[in-house]
C-alpha positions as protocol buffer text, in pm:
chain_id: "A"
residue {
  index: 1
  type: UNK
  ca { x: -960 y: -198 z: 1575 }
}
residue {
  index: 2
  type: UNK
  ca { x: -839 y: 128 z: 1268 }
}
residue {
  index: 3
  type: UNK
  ca { x: -574 y: 150 z: 1046 }
}
residue {
  index: 4
  type: UNK
  ca { x: -216 y: 272 z: 1169 }
}
residue {
  index: 5
  type: UNK
  ca { x: -227 y: 608 z: 1076 }
}
residue {
  index: 6
  type: UNK
  ca { x: 94 y: 633 z: 892 }
}
residue {
  index: 7
  type: UNK
  ca { x: 2 y: 405 z: 597 }
}
residue {
  index: 8
  type: UNK
  ca { x: -303 y: 596 z: 606 }
}
residue {
  index: 9
  type: UNK
  ca { x: -172 y: 918 z: 572 }
}
residue {
  index: 10
  type: UNK
  ca { x: 102 y: 780 z: 306 }
}
residue {
  index: 11
  type: UNK
  ca { x: -178 y: 620 z: 98 }
}
residue {
  index: 12
  type: UNK
  ca { x: -378 y: 974 z: 155 }
}
residue {
  index: 13
  type: UNK
  ca { x: -87 y: 1136 z: -10 }
}
residue {
  index: 14
  type: UNK
  ca { x: -27 y: 898 z: -265 }
}
residue {
  index: 15
  type: UNK
  ca { x: -378 y: 951 z: -351 }
}
residue {
  index: 16
  type: UNK
  ca { x: -305 y: 1330 z: -387 }
}
residue {
  index: 17
  type: UNK
  ca { x: -39 y: 1270 z: -683 }
}
residue {
  index: 18
  type: UNK
  ca { x: -284 y: 1031 z: -869 }
}
residue {
  index: 19
  type: UNK
  ca { x: -276 y: 727 z: -754 }
}
residue {
  index: 20
  type: UNK
  ca { x: -580 y: 568 z: -834 }
}
residue {
  index: 21
  type: UNK
  ca { x: -403 y: 259 z: -663 }
}
residue {
  index: 22
  type: UNK
  ca { x: -339 y: 436 z: -370 }
}
residue {
  index: 23
  type: UNK
  ca { x: -705 y: 614 z: -308 }
}
residue {
  index: 24
  type: UNK
  ca { x: -865 y: 196 z: -320 }
}
residue {
  index: 25
  type: UNK
  ca { x: -637 y: 27 z: -117 }
}
residue {
  index: 26
  type: UNK
  ca { x: -725 y: 431 z: 211 }
}
residue {
  index: 27
  type: UNK
  ca { x: -1092 y: 302 z: 122 }
}
residue {
  index: 28
  type: UNK
  ca { x: -1032 y: -39 z: 92 }
}
residue {
  index: 29
  type: UNK
  ca { x: -775 y: -140 z: 393 }
}
residue {
  index: 30
  type: UNK
  ca { x: -1124 y: 61 z: 661 }
}
residue {
  index: 31
  type: UNK
  ca { x: -1391 y: -177 z: 486 }
}
residue {
  index: 32
  type: UNK
  ca { x: -1298 y: -377 z: 831 }
}
residue {
  index: 33
  type: UNK
  ca { x: -1259 y: -98 z: 1046 }
}
residue {
  index: 34
  type: UNK
  ca { x: -1618 y: 21 z: 937 }
}
residue {
  index: 35
  type: UNK
  ca { x: -1831 y: -296 z: 916 }
}
residue {
  index: 36
  type: UNK
  ca { x: -1744 y: -339 z: 1350 }
}
residue {
  index: 37
  type: UNK
  ca { x: -1823 y: -4 z: 1397 }
}
residue {
  index: 38
  type: UNK
  ca { x: -2193 y: 17 z: 1177 }
}
residue {
  index: 39
  type: UNK
  ca { x: -2261 y: -324 z: 1358 }
}
residue {
  index: 40
  type: UNK
  ca { x: -2224 y: -170 z: 1754 }
}
residue {
  index: 41
  type: UNK
  ca { x: -2446 y: 85 z: 1614 }
}
residue {
  index: 42
  type: UNK
  ca { x: -2703 y: -57 z: 1439 }
}
residue {
  index: 43
  type: UNK
  ca { x: -3041 y: -158 z: 1647 }
}
residue {
  index: 44
  type: UNK
  ca { x: -3129 y: -512 z: 1708 }
}
residue {
  index: 45
  type: UNK
  ca { x: -3404 y: -537 z: 1494 }
}
residue {
  index: 46
  type: UNK
  ca { x: -3250 y: -259 z: 1272 }
}
residue {
  index: 47
  type: UNK
  ca { x: -3010 y: -599 z: 1226 }
}
residue {
  index: 48
  type: UNK
  ca { x: -3260 y: -824 z: 1102 }
}
residue {
  index: 49
  type: UNK
  ca { x: -3375 y: -595 z: 799 }
}
residue {
  index: 50
  type: UNK
  ca { x: -3068 y: -398 z: 745 }
}
residue {
  index: 51
  type: UNK
  ca { x: -2787 y: -575 z: 663 }
}
residue {
  index: 52
  type: UNK
  ca { x: -2425 y: -397 z: 821 }
}
residue {
  index: 53
  type: UNK
  ca { x: -2186 y: -463 z: 469 }
}
residue {
  index: 54
  type: UNK
  ca { x: -2442 y: -298 z: 263 }
}
residue {
  index: 55
  type: UNK
  ca { x: -2460 y: 34 z: 548 }
}
residue {
  index: 56
  type: UNK
  ca { x: -2004 y: -28 z: 481 }
}
residue {
  index: 57
  type: UNK
  ca { x: -2048 y: -2 z: 82 }
}
residue {
  index: 58
  type: UNK
  ca { x: -2274 y: 313 z: 91 }
}
residue {
  index: 59
  type: UNK
  ca { x: -2067 y: 468 z: 271 }
}
residue {
  index: 60
  type: UNK
  ca { x: -1747 y: 387 z: 94 }
}
residue {
  index: 61
  type: UNK
  ca { x: -1896 y: 504 z: -223 }
}
residue {
  index: 62
  type: UNK
  ca { x: -1943 y: 844 z: -57 }
}
residue {
  index: 63
  type: UNK
  ca { x: -1658 y: 888 z: 101 }
}
residue {
  index: 64
  type: UNK
  ca { x: -1557 y: 763 z: -276 }
}
residue {
  index: 65
  type: UNK
  ca { x: -1697 y: 1064 z: -418 }
}
residue {
  index: 66
  type: UNK
  ca { x: -1653 y: 1311 z: -142 }
}
residue {
  index: 67
  type: UNK
  ca { x: -1188 y: 1198 z: -99 }
}
residue {
  index: 68
  type: UNK
  ca { x: -1122 y: 1503 z: -308 }
}
residue {
  index: 69
  type: UNK
  ca { x: -1313 y: 1784 z: -134 }
}
residue {
  index: 70
  type: UNK
  ca { x: -1166 y: 1600 z: 235 }
}
residue {
  index: 71
  type: UNK
  ca { x: -799 y: 1621 z: 58 }
}
residue {
  index: 72
  type: UNK
  ca { x: -859 y: 1918 z: 54 }
}
residue {
  index: 73
  type: UNK
  ca { x: -988 y: 2021 z: 415 }
}
residue {
  index: 74
  type: UNK
  ca { x: -902 y: 1786 z: 626 }
}
residue {
  index: 75
  type: UNK
  ca { x: -1039 y: 1889 z: 926 }
}
residue {
  index: 76
  type: UNK
  ca { x: -1021 y: 1513 z: 1113 }
}
residue {
  index: 77
  type: UNK
  ca { x: -770 y: 1229 z: 1017 }
}
residue {
  index: 78
  type: UNK
  ca { x: -954 y: 994 z: 766 }
}
residue {
  index: 79
  type: UNK
  ca { x: -1098 y: 715 z: 1073 }
}
residue {
  index: 80
  type: UNK
  ca { x: -1221 y: 980 z: 1244 }
}
residue {
  index: 81
  type: UNK
  ca { x: -1392 y: 1143 z: 875 }
}
residue {
  index: 82
  type: UNK
  ca { x: -1483 y: 794 z: 776 }
}
residue {
  index: 83
  type: UNK
  ca { x: -1727 y: 749 z: 1122 }
}
residue {
  index: 84
  type: UNK
  ca { x: -1901 y: 1084 z: 1088 }
}
residue {
  index: 85
  type: UNK
  ca { x: -2075 y: 943 z: 713 }
}
residue {
  index: 86
  type: UNK
  ca { x: -2130 y: 618 z: 916 }
}
residue {
  index: 87
  type: UNK
  ca { x: -2265 y: 745 z: 1187 }
}
residue {
  index: 88
  type: UNK
  ca { x: -2536 y: 995 z: 877 }
}
residue {
  index: 89
  type: UNK
  ca { x: -2553 y: 648 z: 696 }
}
residue {
  index: 90
  type: UNK
  ca { x: -2658 y: 423 z: 1027 }
}
residue {
  index: 91
  type: UNK
  ca { x: -2932 y: 744 z: 1118 }
}
residue {
  index: 92
  type: UNK
  ca { x: -3117 y: 730 z: 809 }
}
residue {
  index: 93
  type: UNK
  ca { x: -3144 y: 392 z: 859 }
}
residue {
  index: 94
  type: UNK
  ca { x: -3294 y: 414 z: 1198 }
}
residue {
  index: 95
  type: UNK
  ca { x: -3495 y: 585 z: 1078 }
}
residue {
  index: 96
  type: UNK
  ca { x: -3611 y: 426 z: 761 }
}
residue {
  index: 97
  type: UNK
  ca { x: -3720 y: 165 z: 946 }
}
residue {
  index: 98
  type: UNK
  ca { x: -3907 y: 282 z: 1301 }
}
residue {
  index: 99
  type: UNK
  ca { x: -4182 y: 364 z: 1070 }
}
residue {
  index: 100
  type: UNK
  ca { x: -4343 y: 655 z: 1126 }
}
residue {
  index: 101
  type: UNK
  ca { x: -4257 y: 682 z: 1487 }
}
residue {
  index: 102
  type: UNK
  ca { x: -4128 y: 1051 z: 1561 }
}
residue {
  index: 103
  type: UNK
  ca { x: -3716 y: 1006 z: 1739 }
}
residue {
  index: 104
  type: UNK
  ca { x: -3507 y: 1260 z: 1873 }
}
residue {
  index: 105
  type: UNK
  ca { x: -3169 y: 1257 z: 1701 }
}
residue {
  index: 106
  type: UNK
  ca { x: -3028 y: 1139 z: 1965 }
}
residue {
  index: 107
  type: UNK
  ca { x: -3263 y: 860 z: 2000 }
}
residue {
  index: 108
  type: UNK
  ca { x: -3160 y: 806 z: 1595 }
}
residue {
  index: 109
  type: UNK
  ca { x: -2781 y: 745 z: 1761 }
}
residue {
  index: 110
  type: UNK
  ca { x: -2787 y: 533 z: 2038 }
}
residue {
  index: 111
  type: UNK
  ca { x: -2610 y: 245 z: 2047 }
}
residue {
  index: 112
  type: UNK
  ca { x: -2664 y: -77 z: 2037 }
}
residue {
  index: 113
  type: UNK
  ca { x: -2558 y: -351 z: 2345 }
}
residue {
  index: 114
  type: UNK
  ca { x: -2180 y: -506 z: 2149 }
}
residue {
  index: 115
  type: UNK
  ca { x: -2257 y: -792 z: 1914 }
}
residue {
  index: 116
  type: UNK
  ca { x: -2022 y: -998 z: 2104 }
}
residue {
  index: 117
  type: UNK
  ca { x: -1852 y: -1012 z: 2409 }
}
residue {
  index: 118
  type: UNK
  ca { x: -1478 y: -959 z: 2261 }
}
residue {
  index: 119
  type: UNK
  ca { x: -1098 y: -911 z: 2511 }
}
residue {
  index: 120
  type: UNK
  ca { x: -1195 y: -490 z: 2401 }
}
residue {
  index: 121
  type: UNK
  ca { x: -1464 y: -627 z: 2670 }
}
residue {
  index: 122
  type: UNK
  ca { x: -1293 y: -808 z: 2883 }
}
residue {
  index: 123
  type: UNK
  ca { x: -981 y: -613 z: 2975 }
}
residue {
  index: 124
  type: UNK
  ca { x: -1330 y: -356 z: 3063 }
}
residue {
  index: 125
  type: UNK
  ca { x: -1446 y: -597 z: 3318 }
}
residue {
  index: 126
  type: UNK
  ca { x: -1168 y: -688 z: 3448 }
}
residue {
  index: 127
  type: UNK
  ca { x: -1032 y: -313 z: 3498 }
}
residue {
  index: 128
  type: UNK
  ca { x: -1402 y: -210 z: 3627 }
}
residue {
  index: 129
  type: UNK
  ca { x: -1441 y: -513 z: 3867 }
}
residue {
  index: 130
  type: UNK
  ca { x: -1123 y: -652 z: 4020 }
}
residue {
  index: 131
  type: UNK
  ca { x: -773 y: -464 z: 3996 }
}
residue {
  index: 132
  type: UNK
  ca { x: -606 y: -820 z: 4077 }
}
residue {
  index: 133
  type: UNK
  ca { x: -800 y: -1020 z: 3781 }
}
residue {
  index: 134
  type: UNK
  ca { x: -683 y: -1091 z: 3484 }
}
residue {
  index: 135
  type: UNK
  ca { x: -811 y: -1083 z: 3153 }
}
residue {
  index: 136
  type: UNK
  ca { x: -803 y: -1447 z: 3142 }
}
residue {
  index: 137
  type: UNK
  ca { x: -942 y: -1530 z: 3445 }
}
residue {
  index: 138
  type: UNK
  ca { x: -1228 y: -1258 z: 3338 }
}
residue {
  index: 139
  type: UNK
  ca { x: -1315 y: -1427 z: 2985 }
}
residue {
  index: 140
  type: UNK
  ca { x: -1370 y: -1792 z: 3240 }
}
residue {
  index: 141
  type: UNK
  ca { x: -1703 y: -1596 z: 3379 }
}
residue {
  index: 142
  type: UNK
  ca { x: -2011 y: -1578 z: 3148 }
}
residue {
  index: 143
  type: UNK
  ca { x: -2192 y: -1457 z: 3396 }
}
residue {
  index: 144
  type: UNK
  ca { x: -2020 y: -1138 z: 3410 }
}
residue {
  index: 145
  type: UNK
  ca { x: -1991 y: -1111 z: 3071 }
}
residue {
  index: 146
  type: UNK
  ca { x: -2375 y: -1089 z: 3128 }
}
residue {
  index: 147
  type: UNK
  ca { x: -2367 y: -829 z: 3382 }
}
residue {
  index: 148
  type: UNK
  ca { x: -2171 y: -580 z: 3222 }
}
residue {
  index: 149
  type: UNK
  ca { x: -2354 y: -678 z: 2810 }
}
residue {
  index: 150
  type: UNK
  ca { x: -2655 y: -597 z: 3014 }
}
residue {
  index: 151
  type: UNK
  ca { x: -2499 y: -244 z: 3272 }
}
residue {
  index: 152
  type: UNK
  ca { x: -2349 y: -108 z: 2937 }
}
residue {
  index: 153
  type: UNK
  ca { x: -2714 y: -143 z: 2813 }
}
residue {
  index: 154
  type: UNK
  ca { x: -2824 y: 85 z: 3070 }
}
residue {
  index: 155
  type: UNK
  ca { x: -2600 y: 361 z: 3001 }
}
residue {
  index: 156
  type: UNK
  ca { x: -2748 y: 721 z: 2879 }
}
residue {
  index: 157
  type: UNK
  ca { x: -2576 y: 714 z: 2506 }
}
residue {
  index: 158
  type: UNK
  ca { x: -2350 y: 969 z: 2527 }
}
residue {
  index: 159
  type: UNK
  ca { x: -2188 y: 767 z: 2870 }
}
residue {
  index: 160
  type: UNK
  ca { x: -2198 y: 484 z: 2639 }
}
residue {
  index: 161
  type: UNK
  ca { x: -2099 y: 565 z: 2325 }
}
residue {
  index: 162
  type: UNK
  ca { x: -1779 y: 737 z: 2467 }
}
residue {
  index: 163
  type: UNK
  ca { x: -1733 y: 342 z: 2628 }
}
residue {
  index: 164
  type: UNK
  ca { x: -1731 y: 194 z: 2346 }
}
residue {
  index: 165
  type: UNK
  ca { x: -1572 y: 374 z: 2134 }
}
residue {
  index: 166
  type: UNK
  ca { x: -1243 y: 407 z: 2400 }
}
residue {
  index: 167
  type: UNK
  ca { x: -1296 y: 42 z: 2456 }
}
residue {
  index: 168
  type: UNK
  ca { x: -1445 y: -155 z: 2172 }
}
residue {
  index: 169
  type: UNK
  ca { x: -1327 y: 154 z: 1877 }
}
residue {
  index: 170
  type: UNK
  ca { x: -941 y: 173 z: 2119 }
}
residue {
  index: 171
  type: UNK
  ca { x: -991 y: 584 z: 1987 }
}
residue {
  index: 172
  type: UNK
  ca { x: -704 y: 764 z: 2208 }
}
residue {
  index: 173
  type: UNK
  ca { x: -909 y: 1018 z: 2431 }
}
residue {
  index: 174
  type: UNK
  ca { x: -797 y: 1327 z: 2134 }
}
residue {
  index: 175
  type: UNK
  ca { x: -1004 y: 1115 z: 1910 }
}
residue {
  index: 176
  type: UNK
  ca { x: -1281 y: 1061 z: 2135 }
}
residue {
  index: 177
  type: UNK
  ca { x: -1286 y: 1444 z: 2205 }
}
residue {
  index: 178
  type: UNK
  ca { x: -1224 y: 1539 z: 1827 }
}
residue {
  index: 179
  type: UNK
  ca { x: -1544 y: 1329 z: 1750 }
}
residue {
  index: 180
  type: UNK
  ca { x: -1763 y: 1477 z: 1952 }
}
residue {
  index: 181
  type: UNK
  ca { x: -1638 y: 1809 z: 1888 }
}
residue {
  index: 182
  type: UNK
  ca { x: -1501 y: 1888 z: 2280 }
}
residue {
  index: 183
  type: UNK
  ca { x: -1223 y: 1961 z: 2406 }
}
residue {
  index: 184
  type: UNK
  ca { x: -975 y: 1723 z: 2491 }
}
residue {
  index: 185
  type: UNK
  ca { x: -1003 y: 1786 z: 2900 }
}
residue {
  index: 186
  type: UNK
  ca { x: -1442 y: 1725 z: 2854 }
}
residue {
  index: 187
  type: UNK
  ca { x: -1415 y: 1401 z: 2628 }
}
residue {
  index: 188
  type: UNK
  ca { x: -1195 y: 1274 z: 2957 }
}
residue {
  index: 189
  type: UNK
  ca { x: -1430 y: 1327 z: 3195 }
}
residue {
  index: 190
  type: UNK
  ca { x: -1710 y: 1243 z: 3089 }
}
residue {
  index: 191
  type: UNK
  ca { x: -1558 y: 870 z: 3007 }
}
residue {
  index: 192
  type: UNK
  ca { x: -1415 y: 908 z: 3351 }
}
residue {
  index: 193
  type: UNK
  ca { x: -1811 y: 986 z: 3461 }
}
residue {
  index: 194
  type: UNK
  ca { x: -1928 y: 722 z: 3229 }
}
residue {
  index: 195
  type: UNK
  ca { x: -1715 y: 463 z: 3412 }
}
residue {
  index: 196
  type: UNK
  ca { x: -1781 y: 618 z: 3782 }
}
residue {
  index: 197
  type: UNK
  ca { x: -2159 y: 478 z: 3630 }
}
residue {
  index: 198
  type: UNK
  ca { x: -2096 y: 113 z: 3487 }
}
residue {
  index: 199
  type: UNK
  ca { x: -1869 y: 40 z: 3789 }
}
residue {
  index: 200
  type: UNK
  ca { x: -2252 y: 182 z: 3941 }
}
residue {
  index: 201
  type: UNK
  ca { x: -2406 y: -73 z: 3773 }
}
residue {
  index: 202
  type: UNK
  ca { x: -2209 y: -336 z: 3734 }
}
residue {
  index: 203
  type: UNK
  ca { x: -2230 y: -277 z: 4206 }
}
residue {
  index: 204
  type: UNK
  ca { x: -1836 y: -205 z: 4186 }
}
residue {
  index: 205
  type: UNK
  ca { x: -1732 y: 89 z: 4396 }
}
residue {
  index: 206
  type: UNK
  ca { x: -1727 y: 502 z: 4271 }
}
residue {
  index: 207
  type: UNK
  ca { x: -1519 y: 581 z: 4480 }
}
residue {
  index: 208
  type: UNK
  ca { x: -1691 y: 812 z: 4555 }
}
């Protein structure tokens, strides 16, 4: 889902050396990935009033303003830094459009059910429900797809987040760990726990 890291690093290096065109390309090449990430996390009701593209544009404007600081101290990979900025914007959007109702930060970070059941979800359905099922076969099973959407929506925020990050954003375990502030081992355990719960919600044996 995210742009190839080697090209990103080259653009960052060029931008450090004062290449304004590289700076623009660096931000623009992440626009589509950011939009998909935002769409997956905006509450369905919020999406009626907030356009994901507007959120993305705000993120890119802020990233452009803060890019020099990032390049001086790149504490995480560039795409994870952009995700962090986007998450802050998503929380702000939820706060603004939920009226006076008080909600904790954890609830404000609630992830919407993915907009579309795409190839990523088809692959995970095949993985969870039947090791022999091919992605092509799973793609024809609309009922199973509906069950998957319902099941992932029932996961708690932490479990749903790690499944979305791994399968829809296609982040590695190390990237998930960095984004969540966990050790690689802890991120892996959280992911395995989430898969067990998802299997249970889908009515599949958990192996326990």
